[in-house]
mmCIF file of C-alpha atoms in Angstrom:
data_model
loop_
_atom_site.group_PDB
_atom_site.id
_atom_site.type_symbol
_atom_site.label_atom_id
_atom_site.label_comp_id
_atom_site.label_asym_id
_atom_site.label_seq_id
_atom_site.Cartn_x
_atom_site.Cartn_y
_atom_site.Cartn_z
ATOM 1 C CA MET V 1 -0.010 0.093 -0.012
ATOM 2 C CA ALA V 2 2.968 2.351 0.398
ATOM 3 C CA PRO V 3 3.084 3.632 -3.123
ATOM 4 C CA ILE V 4 -0.473 5.012 -2.973
ATOM 5 C CA VAL V 5 -1.333 5.710 0.695
ATOM 6 C CA HIS V 6 -0.016 8.619 2.732
ATOM 7 C CA ARG V 7 1.553 8.006 6.133
ATOM 8 C CA THR V 8 -0.500 10.742 7.745
ATOM 9 C CA PRO V 9 0.699 12.852 10.731
ATOM 10 C CA CYS V 10 -0.163 12.063 14.295
ATOM 11 C CA LYS V 11 -0.382 15.677 15.868
ATOM 12 C CA GLN V 12 -0.548 16.438 19.343
ATOM 13 C CA SER V 13 -3.285 18.947 20.540
ATOM 14 C CA GLN V 14 -2.186 21.146 23.297
ATOM 15 C CA THR V 15 -5.691 22.550 23.565
ATOM 16 C CA LEU V 16 -7.171 19.082 23.998
ATOM 17 C CA ASN V 17 -4.266 18.310 26.481
ATOM 18 C CA GLY V 18 -5.469 21.132 28.660
ATOM 19 C CA ILE V 19 -9.169 20.226 28.481
ATOM 20 C CA THR V 20 -8.492 16.560 29.323
ATOM 21 C CA GLU V 21 -5.414 16.969 31.558
ATOM 22 C CA SER V 22 -3.734 14.452 29.606
ATOM 23 C CA GLN V 23 -1.847 14.015 26.244
ATOM 24 C CA VAL V 24 -3.948 13.750 23.181
ATOM 25 C CA PHE V 25 -2.691 12.946 19.624
ATOM 26 C CA LEU V 26 -4.772 13.441 16.517
ATOM 27 C CA LYS V 27 -4.315 10.956 13.690
ATOM 28 C CA LEU V 28 -5.021 13.150 10.663
ATOM 29 C CA GLU V 29 -6.694 10.968 8.111
ATOM 30 C CA ASN V 30 -8.412 13.882 6.896
ATOM 31 C CA LEU V 31 -5.141 14.537 5.141
ATOM 32 C CA GLN V 32 -5.222 11.225 3.509
ATOM 33 C CA LYS V 33 -5.615 10.909 -0.204
ATOM 34 C CA THR V 34 -9.348 11.299 -1.082
ATOM 35 C CA GLY V 35 -9.674 13.030 2.309
ATOM 36 C CA SER V 36 -10.497 9.827 4.194
ATOM 37 C CA PHE V 37 -8.935 6.650 5.585
ATOM 38 C CA LYS V 38 -11.161 4.545 3.239
ATOM 39 C CA ILE V 39 -8.498 4.364 0.418
ATOM 40 C CA ARG V 40 -6.510 2.069 2.660
ATOM 41 C CA GLY V 41 -9.050 -0.698 2.736
ATOM 42 C CA ALA V 42 -10.200 -0.120 -0.832
ATOM 43 C CA PHE V 43 -6.804 -0.297 -2.311
ATOM 44 C CA ASN V 44 -5.873 -3.369 -0.210
ATOM 45 C CA LYS V 45 -8.912 -5.197 -1.437
ATOM 46 C CA ILE V 46 -8.709 -4.160 -5.177
ATOM 47 C CA SER V 47 -4.999 -4.990 -5.175
ATOM 48 C CA ARG V 48 -5.958 -8.620 -4.510
ATOM 49 C CA LEU V 49 -8.396 -9.001 -7.399
ATOM 50 C CA THR V 50 -7.415 -11.468 -10.124
ATOM 51 C CA LYS V 51 -7.009 -10.330 -13.764
ATOM 52 C CA GLU V 52 -10.352 -12.160 -14.481
ATOM 53 C CA GLU V 53 -12.251 -10.300 -11.755
ATOM 54 C CA CYS V 54 -10.826 -6.917 -12.811
ATOM 55 C CA GLU V 55 -11.971 -7.550 -16.545
ATOM 56 C CA LYS V 56 -15.584 -7.576 -15.261
ATOM 57 C CA GLY V 57 -15.170 -4.209 -13.539
ATOM 58 C CA ILE V 58 -15.897 -3.055 -10.034
ATOM 59 C CA VAL V 59 -19.100 -1.989 -8.235
ATOM 60 C CA ALA V 60 -19.628 -0.540 -4.826
ATOM 61 C CA ALA V 61 -22.073 1.304 -2.639
ATOM 62 C CA SER V 62 -21.185 4.236 -0.368
ATOM 63 C CA ALA V 63 -22.347 7.359 1.393
ATOM 64 C CA GLY V 64 -19.247 9.127 0.042
ATOM 65 C CA ASN V 65 -15.787 8.323 1.386
ATOM 66 C CA HIS V 66 -15.707 4.577 0.375
ATOM 67 C CA ALA V 67 -16.763 5.644 -2.972
ATOM 68 C CA GLN V 68 -13.793 7.902 -3.471
ATOM 69 C CA GLY V 69 -11.334 5.363 -2.108
ATOM 70 C CA VAL V 70 -12.731 2.611 -4.593
ATOM 71 C CA ALA V 71 -12.674 5.155 -7.410
ATOM 72 C CA LEU V 72 -9.057 6.107 -6.893
ATOM 73 C CA ALA V 73 -7.989 2.522 -6.130
ATOM 74 C CA GLY V 74 -9.753 1.351 -9.366
ATOM 75 C CA ARG V 75 -8.085 3.979 -11.395
ATOM 76 C CA GLU V 76 -4.656 3.129 -10.069
ATOM 77 C CA LYS V 77 -5.289 -0.471 -11.206
ATOM 78 C CA GLY V 78 -6.981 0.439 -14.511
ATOM 79 C CA VAL V 79 -10.135 -1.047 -13.547
ATOM 80 C CA PRO V 80 -13.704 0.527 -14.498
ATOM 81 C CA VAL V 81 -15.704 1.497 -11.347
ATOM 82 C CA THR V 82 -19.365 1.964 -10.771
ATOM 83 C CA ILE V 83 -20.533 3.502 -7.518
ATOM 84 C CA PHE V 84 -24.018 3.604 -6.127
ATOM 85 C CA MET V 85 -24.682 6.457 -3.671
ATOM 86 C CA PRO V 86 -27.736 7.762 -1.819
ATOM 87 C CA GLU V 87 -29.588 10.723 -3.576
ATOM 88 C CA ALA V 88 -28.872 12.867 -0.581
ATOM 89 C CA THR V 89 -25.051 12.339 -0.692
ATOM 90 C CA PRO V 90 -23.276 15.732 -0.473
ATOM 91 C CA GLU V 91 -22.526 17.041 -3.938
ATOM 92 C CA ALA V 92 -18.815 17.537 -3.108
ATOM 93 C CA LYS V 93 -18.484 13.710 -2.460
ATOM 94 C CA VAL V 94 -20.335 12.974 -5.661
ATOM 95 C CA MET V 95 -18.118 15.208 -7.767
ATOM 96 C CA ALA V 96 -14.881 14.014 -6.178
ATOM 97 C CA THR V 97 -15.944 10.413 -7.021
ATOM 98 C CA ARG V 98 -16.556 11.312 -10.590
ATOM 99 C CA GLN V 99 -13.285 13.146 -10.752
ATOM 100 C CA TYR V 100 -11.580 9.995 -9.694
ATOM 101 C CA GLY V 101 -12.911 8.330 -12.764
ATOM 102 C CA ALA V 102 -15.961 6.338 -11.485
ATOM 103 C CA THR V 103 -19.446 6.158 -12.891
ATOM 104 C CA VAL V 104 -21.862 7.316 -10.091
ATOM 105 C CA ARG V 105 -25.451 6.401 -9.976
ATOM 106 C CA LEU V 106 -27.589 8.172 -7.271
ATOM 107 C CA VAL V 107 -30.253 5.698 -6.040
ATOM 108 C CA GLY V 108 -32.466 5.660 -2.916
ATOM 109 C CA LYS V 109 -32.816 7.714 0.225
ATOM 110 C CA SER V 110 -30.376 5.681 2.186
ATOM 111 C CA PHE V 111 -27.078 3.667 2.022
ATOM 112 C CA GLU V 112 -29.211 0.651 2.460
ATOM 113 C CA GLU V 113 -31.155 1.361 -0.626
ATOM 114 C CA ALA V 114 -27.885 2.228 -2.688
ATOM 115 C CA TYR V 115 -26.387 -1.023 -1.407
ATOM 116 C CA ALA V 116 -29.317 -3.047 -2.583
ATOM 117 C CA ALA V 117 -29.054 -1.484 -6.077
ATOM 118 C CA ALA V 118 -25.299 -2.044 -6.033
ATOM 119 C CA LYS V 119 -25.692 -5.760 -5.264
ATOM 120 C CA LYS V 120 -28.419 -6.215 -7.945
ATOM 121 C CA GLU V 121 -25.870 -4.524 -10.465
ATOM 122 C CA GLN V 122 -23.241 -6.991 -9.455
ATOM 123 C CA LEU V 123 -25.509 -9.970 -9.953
ATOM 124 C CA PHE V 124 -26.507 -8.771 -13.420
ATOM 125 C CA THR V 125 -22.862 -7.848 -14.504
ATOM 126 C CA GLY V 126 -20.670 -10.212 -12.619
ATOM 127 C CA ALA V 127 -18.450 -7.279 -11.454
ATOM 128 C CA ALA V 128 -16.425 -7.531 -8.140
ATOM 129 C CA PHE V 129 -18.320 -6.021 -5.278
ATOM 130 C CA ILE V 130 -16.145 -3.997 -2.919
ATOM 131 C CA HIS V 131 -18.013 -3.930 0.422
ATOM 132 C CA PRO V 132 -17.427 -0.759 2.483
ATOM 133 C CA PHE V 133 -16.603 -2.539 5.821
ATOM 134 C CA ASP V 134 -17.593 -6.321 6.110
ATOM 135 C CA ASP V 135 -14.644 -7.878 4.191
ATOM 136 C CA MET V 136 -11.453 -9.018 5.778
ATOM 137 C CA ALA V 137 -9.282 -7.361 3.154
ATOM 138 C CA ILE V 138 -11.020 -4.086 3.853
ATOM 139 C CA ILE V 139 -10.652 -4.470 7.663
ATOM 140 C CA GLU V 140 -6.786 -5.275 7.324
ATOM 141 C CA GLY V 141 -6.385 -2.157 5.089
ATOM 142 C CA GLN V 142 -8.094 -0.052 7.652
ATOM 143 C CA ALA V 143 -5.990 -1.590 10.399
ATOM 144 C CA THR V 144 -2.866 0.206 9.037
ATOM 145 C CA VAL V 145 -4.058 3.402 10.612
ATOM 146 C CA ALA V 146 -3.546 2.015 14.110
ATOM 147 C CA MET V 147 -0.303 0.368 13.109
ATOM 148 C CA GLU V 148 1.044 3.776 12.106
ATOM 149 C CA MET V 149 -0.303 5.295 15.218
ATOM 150 C CA MET V 150 1.506 2.928 17.465
ATOM 151 C CA GLN V 151 4.792 3.486 15.585
ATOM 152 C CA GLN V 152 4.321 7.293 15.668
ATOM 153 C CA CYS V 153 3.145 7.402 19.366
ATOM 154 C CA PRO V 154 4.322 4.249 21.292
ATOM 155 C CA GLU V 155 3.280 5.791 24.603
ATOM 156 C CA LEU V 156 -0.530 5.636 23.715
ATOM 157 C CA ASP V 157 -2.636 3.854 26.172
ATOM 158 C CA THR V 158 -6.052 4.403 24.429
ATOM 159 C CA ILE V 159 -7.276 4.918 20.847
ATOM 160 C CA VAL V 160 -10.555 6.419 20.055
ATOM 161 C CA VAL V 161 -12.266 5.426 16.836
ATOM 162 C CA PRO V 162 -15.427 6.630 14.963
ATOM 163 C CA ALA V 163 -17.602 3.660 13.903
ATOM 164 C CA GLY V 164 -20.416 3.166 11.252
ATOM 165 C CA GLY V 165 -20.319 -0.282 9.614
ATOM 166 C CA GLY V 166 -17.181 -1.060 11.881
ATOM 167 C CA GLY V 167 -14.340 -1.653 9.376
ATOM 168 C CA LEU V 168 -12.075 0.843 10.977
ATOM 169 C CA LEU V 169 -12.989 0.086 14.532
ATOM 170 C CA ALA V 170 -12.501 -3.763 13.792
ATOM 171 C CA GLY V 171 -9.268 -3.255 12.021
ATOM 172 C CA THR V 172 -8.000 -0.894 14.850
ATOM 173 C CA ALA V 173 -8.927 -3.534 17.454
ATOM 174 C CA LEU V 174 -7.173 -6.332 15.599
ATOM 175 C CA ALA V 175 -3.957 -4.438 15.113
ATOM 176 C CA VAL V 176 -3.829 -3.007 18.629
ATOM 177 C CA LYS V 177 -4.647 -6.160 20.383
ATOM 178 C CA SER V 178 -2.189 -8.188 18.345
ATOM 179 C CA ILE V 179 0.551 -5.791 18.998
ATOM 180 C CA ASN V 180 -0.103 -4.294 22.437
ATOM 181 C CA PRO V 181 -3.089 -5.728 24.083
ATOM 182 C CA SER V 182 -2.756 -3.219 27.021
ATOM 183 C CA ILE V 183 -3.861 -0.249 24.823
ATOM 184 C CA ARG V 184 -7.584 0.224 25.094
ATOM 185 C CA VAL V 185 -9.809 0.710 21.989
ATOM 186 C CA ILE V 186 -12.914 2.897 22.295
ATOM 187 C CA GLY V 187 -15.551 3.081 19.581
ATOM 188 C CA VAL V 188 -17.611 6.244 19.106
ATOM 189 C CA GLN V 189 -20.994 6.601 17.254
ATOM 190 C CA ALA V 190 -23.581 9.265 16.847
ATOM 191 C CA GLN V 191 -26.530 9.127 19.135
ATOM 192 C CA ALA V 192 -28.789 9.305 16.075
ATOM 193 C CA ALA V 193 -27.421 6.090 14.606
ATOM 194 C CA PRO V 194 -25.891 3.926 17.439
ATOM 195 C CA ALA V 195 -26.189 0.421 15.802
ATOM 196 C CA ILE V 196 -22.802 -0.896 17.080
ATOM 197 C CA ALA V 197 -23.028 0.726 20.411
ATOM 198 C CA SER V 198 -26.531 -0.871 20.878
ATOM 199 C CA LEU V 199 -25.256 -4.220 19.825
ATOM 200 C CA PHE V 200 -22.122 -3.916 22.048
ATOM 201 C CA HIS V 201 -24.248 -3.028 25.240
ATOM 202 C CA GLY V 202 -27.086 -5.618 24.474
ATOM 203 C CA ILE V 203 -29.919 -3.078 23.557
ATOM 204 C CA GLN V 204 -32.613 -4.563 21.478
ATOM 205 C CA ASN V 205 -32.701 -3.552 17.857
ATOM 206 C CA SER V 206 -36.427 -2.339 18.073
ATOM 207 C CA ALA V 207 -35.270 0.391 20.622
ATOM 208 C CA VAL V 208 -32.237 1.649 18.409
ATOM 209 C CA PRO V 209 -32.923 5.111 16.759
ATOM 210 C CA PHE V 210 -31.890 5.769 13.044
ATOM 211 C CA LEU V 211 -32.117 9.451 12.653
ATOM 212 C CA PRO V 212 -30.549 12.136 10.581
ATOM 213 C CA THR V 213 -27.066 13.130 11.738
ATOM 214 C CA MET V 214 -24.273 15.480 10.502
ATOM 215 C CA ALA V 215 -21.925 12.530 10.820
ATOM 216 C CA GLU V 216 -23.415 10.863 7.800
ATOM 217 C CA GLY V 217 -20.213 8.900 7.187
ATOM 218 C CA ILE V 218 -21.008 6.733 10.117
ATOM 219 C CA LYS V 219 -24.704 6.565 9.777
ATOM 220 C CA VAL V 220 -25.218 2.906 9.203
ATOM 221 C CA LYS V 221 -28.231 0.976 10.086
ATOM 222 C CA GLU V 222 -26.778 -2.595 9.879
ATOM 223 C CA PRO V 223 -23.254 -2.999 10.828
ATOM 224 C CA GLY V 224 -21.282 -5.914 9.310
ATOM 225 C CA LYS V 225 -21.418 -9.338 10.784
ATOM 226 C CA LEU V 226 -17.735 -9.900 10.612
ATOM 227 C CA THR V 227 -16.932 -6.552 11.866
ATOM 228 C CA THR V 228 -19.460 -6.941 14.981
ATOM 229 C CA LYS V 229 -17.825 -10.319 15.822
ATOM 230 C CA ILE V 230 -14.414 -8.624 15.884
ATOM 231 C CA ILE V 231 -15.667 -5.597 17.844
ATOM 232 C CA ASN V 232 -17.438 -7.759 20.561
ATOM 233 C CA ALA V 233 -14.316 -9.788 20.938
ATOM 234 C CA TYR V 234 -11.627 -7.037 21.123
ATOM 235 C CA VAL V 235 -13.057 -3.532 21.591
ATOM 236 C CA ASP V 236 -13.011 -2.267 25.255
ATOM 237 C CA ASP V 237 -16.065 -0.073 24.896
ATOM 238 C CA VAL V 238 -18.353 1.896 22.560
ATOM 239 C CA VAL V 239 -19.793 5.254 23.468
ATOM 240 C CA THR V 240 -22.051 7.791 21.602
ATOM 241 C CA VAL V 241 -21.956 11.523 21.139
ATOM 242 C CA SER V 242 -24.802 14.115 20.445
ATOM 243 C CA GLU V 243 -25.341 16.177 17.430
ATOM 244 C CA GLN V 244 -24.381 19.226 19.374
ATOM 245 C CA GLU V 245 -21.212 17.618 20.611
ATOM 246 C CA ILE V 246 -20.332 16.546 16.956
ATOM 247 C CA ALA V 247 -20.977 20.154 15.808
ATOM 248 C CA SER V 248 -18.971 21.664 18.477
ATOM 249 C CA ALA V 249 -16.063 19.215 17.732
ATOM 250 C CA ILE V 250 -16.250 20.435 14.008
ATOM 251 C CA LEU V 251 -16.013 24.050 15.115
ATOM 252 C CA PHE V 252 -13.268 23.286 17.594
ATOM 253 C CA MET V 253 -11.190 21.716 14.839
ATOM 254 C CA LEU V 254 -11.751 24.461 12.597
ATOM 255 C CA GLU V 255 -11.136 27.168 15.131
ATOM 256 C CA ARG V 256 -8.335 25.797 17.288
ATOM 257 C CA GLU V 257 -6.573 23.155 14.915
ATOM 258 C CA LYS V 258 -7.251 25.104 11.711
ATOM 259 C CA MET V 259 -8.639 22.050 10.086
ATOM 260 C CA LEU V 260 -12.024 21.286 8.462
ATOM 261 C CA VAL V 261 -13.089 17.818 9.392
ATOM 262 C CA GLU V 262 -16.413 15.875 8.604
ATOM 263 C CA GLY V 263 -18.909 14.809 11.237
ATOM 264 C CA ALA V 264 -17.663 11.234 11.299
ATOM 265 C CA GLY V 265 -14.125 12.251 12.149
ATOM 266 C CA ALA V 266 -15.400 14.943 14.547
ATOM 267 C CA ALA V 267 -17.315 12.236 16.536
ATOM 268 C CA ALA V 268 -14.210 10.794 17.886
ATOM 269 C CA VAL V 269 -12.879 14.219 18.836
ATOM 270 C CA ALA V 270 -16.166 14.976 20.452
ATOM 271 C CA ALA V 271 -15.994 11.831 22.689
ATOM 272 C CA VAL V 272 -12.686 13.168 24.086
ATOM 273 C CA LEU V 273 -13.494 16.902 24.157
ATOM 274 C CA HIS V 274 -16.756 16.232 26.058
ATOM 275 C CA ARG V 275 -15.262 13.631 28.389
ATOM 276 C CA HIS V 276 -17.323 10.549 27.246
ATOM 277 C CA LEU V 277 -14.232 8.018 27.631
ATOM 278 C CA PRO V 278 -15.300 5.631 30.415
ATOM 279 C CA PHE V 279 -11.921 5.884 32.136
ATOM 280 C CA HIS V 280 -9.085 8.142 32.521
ATOM 281 C CA SER V 281 -6.307 8.061 29.824
ATOM 282 C CA ASN V 282 -2.730 9.472 30.216
ATOM 283 C CA SER V 283 -2.031 9.351 26.453
ATOM 284 C CA THR V 284 -4.969 9.171 24.076
ATOM 285 C CA GLY V 285 -4.912 8.778 20.233
ATOM 286 C CA VAL V 286 -7.892 10.036 18.273
ATOM 287 C CA ILE V 287 -8.465 8.869 14.663
ATOM 288 C CA VAL V 288 -9.818 11.934 12.731
ATOM 289 C CA SER V 289 -11.166 9.698 9.999
ATOM 290 C CA GLY V 290 -12.016 12.198 7.164
ATOM 291 C CA GLY V 291 -12.250 15.900 6.150
ATOM 292 C CA ASN V 292 -14.869 15.690 3.366
ATOM 293 C CA PHE V 293 -17.245 18.121 4.897
ATOM 294 C CA ASP V 294 -20.013 19.804 3.036
ATOM 295 C CA ILE V 295 -19.195 23.467 3.776
ATOM 296 C CA SER V 296 -22.776 24.547 2.859
ATOM 297 C CA LYS V 297 -23.752 22.906 6.210
ATOM 298 C CA LEU V 298 -21.321 24.974 8.255
ATOM 299 C CA ASN V 299 -24.052 27.479 9.235
ATOM 300 C CA ALA V 300 -26.318 24.633 10.412
ATOM 301 C CA CYS V 301 -23.365 23.423 12.535
ATOM 302 C CA ILE V 302 -22.789 26.764 14.107
ATOM 303 C CA LYS V 303 -26.729 27.084 14.799
ATOM 304 C CA THR V 304 -26.731 23.657 16.420
ATOM 305 C CA VAL V 305 -24.060 24.817 18.902
ATOM 306 C CA THR V 306 -25.400 28.252 19.264
ATOM 307 C CA ASP V 307 -28.946 26.852 20.002
ATOM 308 C CA ILE V 308 -27.784 24.521 22.766
ATOM 309 C CA SER V 309 -25.616 27.284 24.330
ATOM 310 C CA THR V 310 -28.491 29.693 24.456
ATOM 311 C CA ALA V 311 -30.689 27.010 25.913
ATOM 312 C CA SER V 312 -28.243 26.162 28.529
ATOM 313 C CA SER V 313 -27.954 29.873 29.632
ATOM 314 C CA TYR V 314 -31.582 29.960 30.800
#
């Protein structure tokens, strides 16, 4: 993967250090090619396809970041790529996917509907299907984020990971527990879409919300079977953060760290910023998973934080 994937920086945040009274390191996957960690898993998977599989092309479903990763990896391997994306996918992510050379089809109101359309296309064409998270080659590719972190910051005792379908969280847990089992791995989800957190804590599916969230990159209704098995075996805890907390983390990263990050990446920052970790950590690594934020939603982000601040003043 080295020729195509950036080794992203792991930057210490003095501001977060002061807030948490510990050392906090930000793994900046928002600076990765395509603006997200997803290129790691996509390239690892596509690089393993046979010549015969490549000749039939590649198909995938994505809310945005996986699409760009698959599109770029397919272009690097010279394989035609078709991506199915929900109709409400931010225009910036759709345009970027097309610019990487993929054919984009906007289908359905949710990732699940786009996924069903992609699977139907695969059955019709025989193309190779690149799953966004529930595939061991994808999980292994995402694990390289944590492997780099442990090399860059060997003093880490906790790694905080955003989670949607669970590929990044599962990969992080496998890498960490294989290399240094004493490091704790904490998953983070939006309260609006907490499927993994609910499964982890034994909450019945009927009671689990699935609502709009500014962290659309981790809005997944059904996490993977493989990822769930790994997460239940190796992850130490999974916590949730509110929309207001995600919004405040986006603004924190913009104002204090001078970086624009998307809601999914900000969710992990929010868990540290708002003290949701279930135990004290002396040295915390936070995976800032992506930077593909739709800037047209920045005013809504500011309003979310302003509204909660106004309400709390009364």
